[in-house]
Amino acid sequence: MKWWLLCWLVQSLVSHKITCKYSDKKSDDGQNQGPEQGQNQGPEQGPNQRSDKGPNQGSDKGPNQGSHQCPNPDQKYKKSTTKKPGVSDARCCMEDVNSILKNGNHHDAIKAIERLEDFLEETEVNETTSMTVGQVVAILYKPKGPFTGLAIYASENEAMSDKAANNSKAIVRLPREMDAGSNNTIVFCMVTWPETNATTWGTSDVLYEGRLVGMSVRGKNISGLQERVNITMNLTTGINETQMPVCVFFNFSTEAYSSNGCLTLWERGQSHITCSCDHLTYFGVLMVSASLPPTDLKILTYITLIGCSLSLFALVITVLLFITNRKIRADVSMKVHINLAIALILLNLHFLPSQTVAAQSSTGLCLYMALSLHYSLLATFSWMALEGFHLYILLVRVFNIYIRRYLLKLSLVGWGIPAVIVSLVVIIDRDAYGRVPLDLSNSNGTAICYIGDNTIKMVTTVGVFSLVFSFNVIMLGVTVGRIVRLCRTKEFGQRDSNRAKRDVCTLLGVTTLLGITWGLVFFSFGYLTTPGLYLFCILNSLQG
């Protein structure tokens, strides 16, 4: 009778496909496991599992059930205040993630990894425990005594703390500043994508070896560290001249990669790359297209420095001539030009020493330089737009062009709008300003003090200039059309025809004032990258 009941129970469990879930007993009891959960089963479970908890469980799982389970990708893990999941439950969750990595879509993989991080944080362990399930390697570190820092070594088969693993793929060094206590379990998880999914999550760049390395701390949100977290990844394959590695983290909210808060420490020829970051999350290395060869970058730097220095000298002379000549001071157009000249002087004054300031340790001075550089650049764009507007007033609206307090209104726009934009950036995120490397593949190389946040940089510089450039191109086109019609009008005599020719020459000169040459940046891509950047640096550095 007992054997009959046992057979009936086994058939019942198999037909219902009992899932991995947290039992009422402790996870190390090794009980309440389904018949398909034998010891060390499945090709995805390597032998390098150091935990002394219960036997490894199988991967044949049905719907997730119970209070402590690895949620489905579209579910959110709910933390319990009474019972915590055990190591066997964590392995089951890792199996789910491993299966999704192989067979699921990118969206499910994102959600599964995010839930796994929460699940591992809540997993109850009495000592440091390492686990490996297929493409997922994890270690739960239990701090004992004062936290003085931690080194974690991870290979494809195991993760170890304060002890080098054979054929280590990643080495993580956590700073003392994290101050993890005995209740703050430190979670390390390394996820490796299958080769067929090396290009992940909608990016055109390739994630190096399809590997993400994640860290978190139970009960703590680690960000803004002064002592940075260093993640060193060994490069097992060479990097050609057309590529360069960039350290990034994955933002689960926006489902996009970002390099904010991370420095890429790497020089061409090195066999490893170090990502130095000020927060904890999932990090990886993206292989992006190399921007410029080092030789071209050095030449462009010299061209820019020499051109900006000559422009600064010429602009100062121009302002001095304007001040000393009463007749010139009476010309409204010259007053508009001088405001643009002053904006360019401020831009060059803050751009030329920016590299030297970035090399110093003074954070406050770099912040001032970044703010001033951003403001002067926006002021230059504003006065370029006002030059276009003024040109339209002079050459198109010839009659009835009197505007009360015209220059004062232009000044409010030209100097006021940049001040508003910079003030908003400071209010929203003051840390957006700081040291920014010019070469993303070498964070220790040339750097300036500017905007480090890519989103803010794109919106407040590229976005603003795009509007200015579009407006000035339209104004220039309208003005040129007006002059062409003037030349073809028979009612004007030879004198007016000569005037039209002079206006054409004037337009060619004013094109520089309108910043049309700055538009070359939109054509600096693909095969035009190097020639476009050379033209951009030569023409714009000599704008003054």
GROMACS .gro file of N, CA and C in nm, residues 452-529:
model
  234
  452GLY      N    1   2.983   6.643  -1.828
  452GLY     CA    2   3.007   6.500  -1.834
  452GLY      C    3   2.883   6.419  -1.869
  453ASP      N    4   2.765   6.476  -1.844
  453ASP     CA    5   2.640   6.406  -1.872
  453ASP      C    6   2.607   6.417  -2.020
  454ASN      N    7   2.601   6.305  -2.090
  454ASN     CA    8   2.579   6.306  -2.235
  454ASN      C    9   2.444   6.363  -2.273
  455THR      N   10   2.341   6.335  -2.193
  455THR     CA   11   2.207   6.385  -2.225
  455THR      C   12   2.203   6.536  -2.218
  456ILE      N   13   2.256   6.592  -2.109
  456ILE     CA   14   2.258   6.738  -2.094
  456ILE      C   15   2.343   6.801  -2.204
  457LYS      N   16   2.455   6.738  -2.236
  457LYS     CA   17   2.542   6.791  -2.340
  457LYS      C   18   2.471   6.794  -2.475
  458MET      N   19   2.399   6.687  -2.508
  458MET     CA   20   2.331   6.681  -2.636
  458MET      C   21   2.219   6.783  -2.645
  459VAL      N   22   2.145   6.800  -2.536
  459VAL     CA   23   2.029   6.891  -2.538
  459VAL      C   24   2.074   7.037  -2.539
  460THR      N   25   2.167   7.072  -2.450
  460THR     CA   26   2.203   7.214  -2.431
  460THR      C   27   2.311   7.264  -2.525
  461THR      N   28   2.381   7.178  -2.594
  461THR     CA   29   2.481   7.225  -2.691
  461THR      C   30   2.443   7.186  -2.833
  462VAL      N   31   2.437   7.056  -2.860
  462VAL     CA   32   2.402   7.012  -2.995
  462VAL      C   33   2.260   7.054  -3.032
  463GLY      N   34   2.167   7.039  -2.937
  463GLY     CA   35   2.029   7.078  -2.963
  463GLY      C   36   2.015   7.227  -2.990
  464VAL      N   37   2.078   7.308  -2.903
  464VAL     CA   38   2.070   7.454  -2.920
  464VAL      C   39   2.136   7.496  -3.051
  465PHE      N   40   2.255   7.440  -3.080
  465PHE     CA   41   2.323   7.480  -3.203
  465PHE      C   42   2.243   7.436  -3.326
  466SER      N   43   2.177   7.322  -3.320
  466SER     CA   44   2.096   7.277  -3.434
  466SER      C   45   1.989   7.380  -3.467
  467LEU      N   46   1.925   7.434  -3.364
  467LEU     CA   47   1.823   7.538  -3.386
  467LEU      C   48   1.885   7.664  -3.444
  468VAL      N   49   2.000   7.706  -3.387
  468VAL     CA   50   2.068   7.826  -3.436
  468VAL      C   51   2.113   7.807  -3.581
  469PHE      N   52   2.171   7.692  -3.609
  469PHE     CA   53   2.221   7.665  -3.745
  469PHE      C   54   2.107   7.665  -3.845
  470SER      N   55   1.997   7.599  -3.811
  470SER     CA   56   1.882   7.596  -3.902
  470SER      C   57   1.827   7.736  -3.927
  471PHE      N   58   1.816   7.816  -3.820
  471PHE     CA   59   1.765   7.953  -3.833
  471PHE      C   60   1.856   8.038  -3.921
  472ASN      N   61   1.987   8.029  -3.897
  472ASN     CA   62   2.081   8.112  -3.974
  472ASN      C   63   2.091   8.069  -4.120
  473VAL      N   64   2.079   7.940  -4.146
  473VAL     CA   65   2.079   7.895  -4.285
  473VAL      C   66   1.956   7.950  -4.357
  474ILE      N   67   1.841   7.950  -4.291
  474ILE     CA   68   1.719   8.006  -4.352
  474ILE      C   69   1.736   8.156  -4.375
  475MET      N   70   1.789   8.226  -4.273
  475MET     CA   71   1.809   8.371  -4.287
  475MET      C   72   1.907   8.403  -4.399
  476LEU      N   73   2.013   8.324  -4.409
  476LEU     CA   74   2.111   8.346  -4.516
  476LEU      C   75   2.049   8.319  -4.652
  477GLY      N   76   1.969   8.213  -4.661
  477GLY     CA   77   1.903   8.183  -4.788
  477GLY      C   78   1.807   8.291  -4.830
  478VAL      N   79   1.727   8.342  -4.735
  478VAL     CA   80   1.633   8.450  -4.766
  478VAL      C   81   1.707   8.575  -4.810
  479THR      N   82   1.817   8.605  -4.743
  479THR     CA   83   1.893   8.725  -4.775
  479THR      C   84   1.958   8.713  -4.913
  480VAL      N   85   2.017   8.597  -4.942
  480VAL     CA   86   2.078   8.576  -5.074
  480VAL      C   87   1.972   8.587  -5.184
  481GLY      N   88   1.856   8.529  -5.159
  481GLY     CA   89   1.748   8.540  -5.258
  481GLY      C   90   1.706   8.683  -5.282
  482ARG      N   91   1.704   8.761  -5.175
  482ARG     CA   92   1.668   8.903  -5.189
  482ARG      C   93   1.769   8.978  -5.274
  483ILE      N   94   1.896   8.947  -5.255
  483ILE     CA   95   2.000   9.015  -5.331
  483ILE      C   96   1.996   8.974  -5.478
  484VAL      N   97   1.971   8.846  -5.504
  484VAL     CA   98   1.962   8.799  -5.643
  484VAL      C   99   1.848   8.868  -5.715
  485ARG      N  100   1.735   8.880  -5.648
  485ARG     CA  101   1.621   8.950  -5.710
  485ARG      C  102   1.655   9.097  -5.733
  486LEU      N  103   1.732   9.155  -5.642
  486LEU     CA  104   1.770   9.295  -5.657
  486LEU      C  105   1.857   9.315  -5.781
  487CYS      N  106   1.946   9.219  -5.806
  487CYS     CA  107   2.035   9.228  -5.923
  487CYS      C  108   1.956   9.216  -6.052
  488ARG      N  109   1.848   9.143  -6.054
  488ARG     CA  110   1.771   9.119  -6.176
  488ARG      C  111   1.663   9.224  -6.202
  489THR      N  112   1.643   9.311  -6.106
  489THR     CA  113   1.539   9.412  -6.122
  489THR      C  114   1.589   9.523  -6.214
  490LYS      N  115   1.516   9.553  -6.319
  490LYS     CA  116   1.560   9.650  -6.417
  490LYS      C  117   1.545   9.793  -6.368
  491GLU      N  118   1.462   9.815  -6.271
  491GLU     CA  119   1.437   9.953  -6.228
  491GLU      C  120   1.555  10.011  -6.152
  492PHE      N  121   1.649   9.924  -6.111
  492PHE     CA  122   1.767   9.974  -6.043
  492PHE      C  123   1.878   9.999  -6.144
  493GLY      N  124   1.953  10.100  -6.122
  493GLY     CA  125   2.060  10.136  -6.214
  493GLY      C  126   2.191  10.067  -6.180
  494GLN      N  127   2.299  10.122  -6.244
  494GLN     CA  128   2.431  10.062  -6.225
  494GLN      C  129   2.475  10.073  -6.081
  495ARG      N  130   2.439  10.183  -6.017
  495ARG     CA  131   2.480  10.205  -5.878
  495ARG      C  132   2.422  10.096  -5.788
  496ASP      N  133   2.293  10.065  -5.809
  496ASP     CA  134   2.231   9.964  -5.726
  496ASP      C  135   2.288   9.825  -5.756
  497SER      N  136   2.326   9.802  -5.882
  497SER     CA  137   2.386   9.674  -5.917
  497SER      C  138   2.520   9.656  -5.845
  498ASN      N  139   2.598   9.764  -5.840
  498ASN     CA  140   2.725   9.758  -5.768
  498ASN      C  141   2.702   9.732  -5.619
  499ARG      N  142   2.596   9.792  -5.568
  499ARG     CA  143   2.564   9.771  -5.428
  499ARG      C  144   2.530   9.625  -5.402
  500ALA      N  145   2.459   9.563  -5.496
  500ALA     CA  146   2.423   9.422  -5.479
  500ALA      C  147   2.547   9.334  -5.477
  501LYS      N  148   2.645   9.368  -5.563
  501LYS     CA  149   2.769   9.291  -5.564
  501LYS      C  150   2.843   9.305  -5.431
  502ARG      N  151   2.842   9.428  -5.379
  502ARG     CA  152   2.906   9.448  -5.249
  502ARG      C  153   2.834   9.369  -5.141
  503ASP      N  154   2.702   9.361  -5.154
  503ASP     CA  155   2.625   9.285  -5.054
  503ASP      C  156   2.659   9.136  -5.058
  504VAL      N  157   2.684   9.083  -5.178
  504VAL     CA  158   2.722   8.943  -5.190
  504VAL      C  159   2.854   8.918  -5.118
  505CYS      N  160   2.951   9.009  -5.141
  505CYS     CA  161   3.079   8.996  -5.072
  505CYS      C  162   3.060   9.006  -4.921
  506THR      N  163   2.970   9.094  -4.881
  506THR     CA  164   2.943   9.110  -4.738
  506THR      C  165   2.883   8.982  -4.681
  507LEU      N  166   2.796   8.920  -4.758
  507LEU     CA  167   2.734   8.796  -4.711
  507LEU      C  168   2.837   8.685  -4.690
  508LEU      N  169   2.935   8.680  -4.781
  508LEU     CA  170   3.038   8.577  -4.766
  508LEU      C  171   3.115   8.597  -4.636
  509GLY      N  172   3.139   8.722  -4.600
  509GLY     CA  173   3.207   8.749  -4.473
  509GLY      C  174   3.117   8.724  -4.354
  510VAL      N  175   2.991   8.762  -4.369
  510VAL     CA  176   2.897   8.745  -4.257
  510VAL      C  177   2.866   8.598  -4.232
  511THR      N  178   2.887   8.512  -4.334
  511THR     CA  179   2.867   8.368  -4.315
  511THR      C  180   2.946   8.317  -4.195
  512THR      N  181   3.065   8.371  -4.177
  512THR     CA  182   3.146   8.334  -4.061
  512THR      C  183   3.080   8.380  -3.933
  513LEU      N  184   3.027   8.503  -3.935
  513LEU     CA  185   2.960   8.555  -3.815
  513LEU      C  186   2.837   8.472  -3.780
  514LEU      N  187   2.771   8.416  -3.881
  514LEU     CA  188   2.651   8.336  -3.856
  514LEU      C  189   2.684   8.197  -3.804
  515GLY      N  190   2.813   8.161  -3.807
  515GLY     CA  191   2.851   8.030  -3.755
  515GLY      C  192   2.815   7.916  -3.849
  516ILE      N  193   2.802   7.945  -3.978
  516ILE     CA  194   2.767   7.841  -4.075
  516ILE      C  195   2.875   7.733  -4.078
  517THR      N  196   3.001   7.774  -4.060
  517THR     CA  197   3.110   7.676  -4.064
  517THR      C  198   3.103   7.576  -3.948
  518TRP      N  199   3.034   7.612  -3.842
  518TRP     CA  200   3.016   7.518  -3.731
  518TRP      C  201   2.931   7.399  -3.773
  519GLY      N  202   2.855   7.416  -3.880
  519GLY     CA  203   2.770   7.308  -3.929
  519GLY      C  204   2.849   7.191  -3.986
  520LEU      N  205   2.981   7.209  -4.005
  520LEU     CA  206   3.063   7.097  -4.053
  520LEU      C  207   3.060   6.978  -3.958
  521VAL      N  208   3.026   7.005  -3.833
  521VAL     CA  209   3.023   6.896  -3.735
  521VAL      C  210   2.916   6.793  -3.773
  522PHE      N  211   2.813   6.836  -3.845
  522PHE     CA  212   2.707   6.743  -3.885
  522PHE      C  213   2.752   6.651  -3.999
  523PHE      N  214   2.864   6.683  -4.062
  523PHE     CA  215   2.913   6.602  -4.174
  523PHE      C  216   3.041   6.526  -4.137
  524SER      N  217   3.075   6.527  -4.008
  524SER     CA  218   3.198   6.459  -3.963
  524SER      C  219   3.164   6.318  -3.917
  525PHE      N  220   3.132   6.232  -4.012
  525PHE     CA  221   3.101   6.093  -3.980
  525PHE      C  222   3.144   6.006  -4.097
  526GLY      N  223   3.159   5.876  -4.068
  526GLY     CA  224   3.198   5.782  -4.173
  526GLY      C  225   3.332   5.820  -4.234
  527TYR      N  226   3.338   5.816  -4.367
  527TYR     CA  227   3.462   5.849  -4.437
  527TYR      C  228   3.494   5.998  -4.427
  528LEU      N  229   3.397   6.080  -4.390
  528LEU     CA  230   3.420   6.224  -4.380
  528LEU      C  231   3.467   6.266  -4.242
  529THR      N  232   3.482   6.172  -4.150
  529THR     CA  233   3.515   6.207  -4.013
  529THR      C  234   3.644   6.288  -4.004
   0.00000   0.00000   0.00000
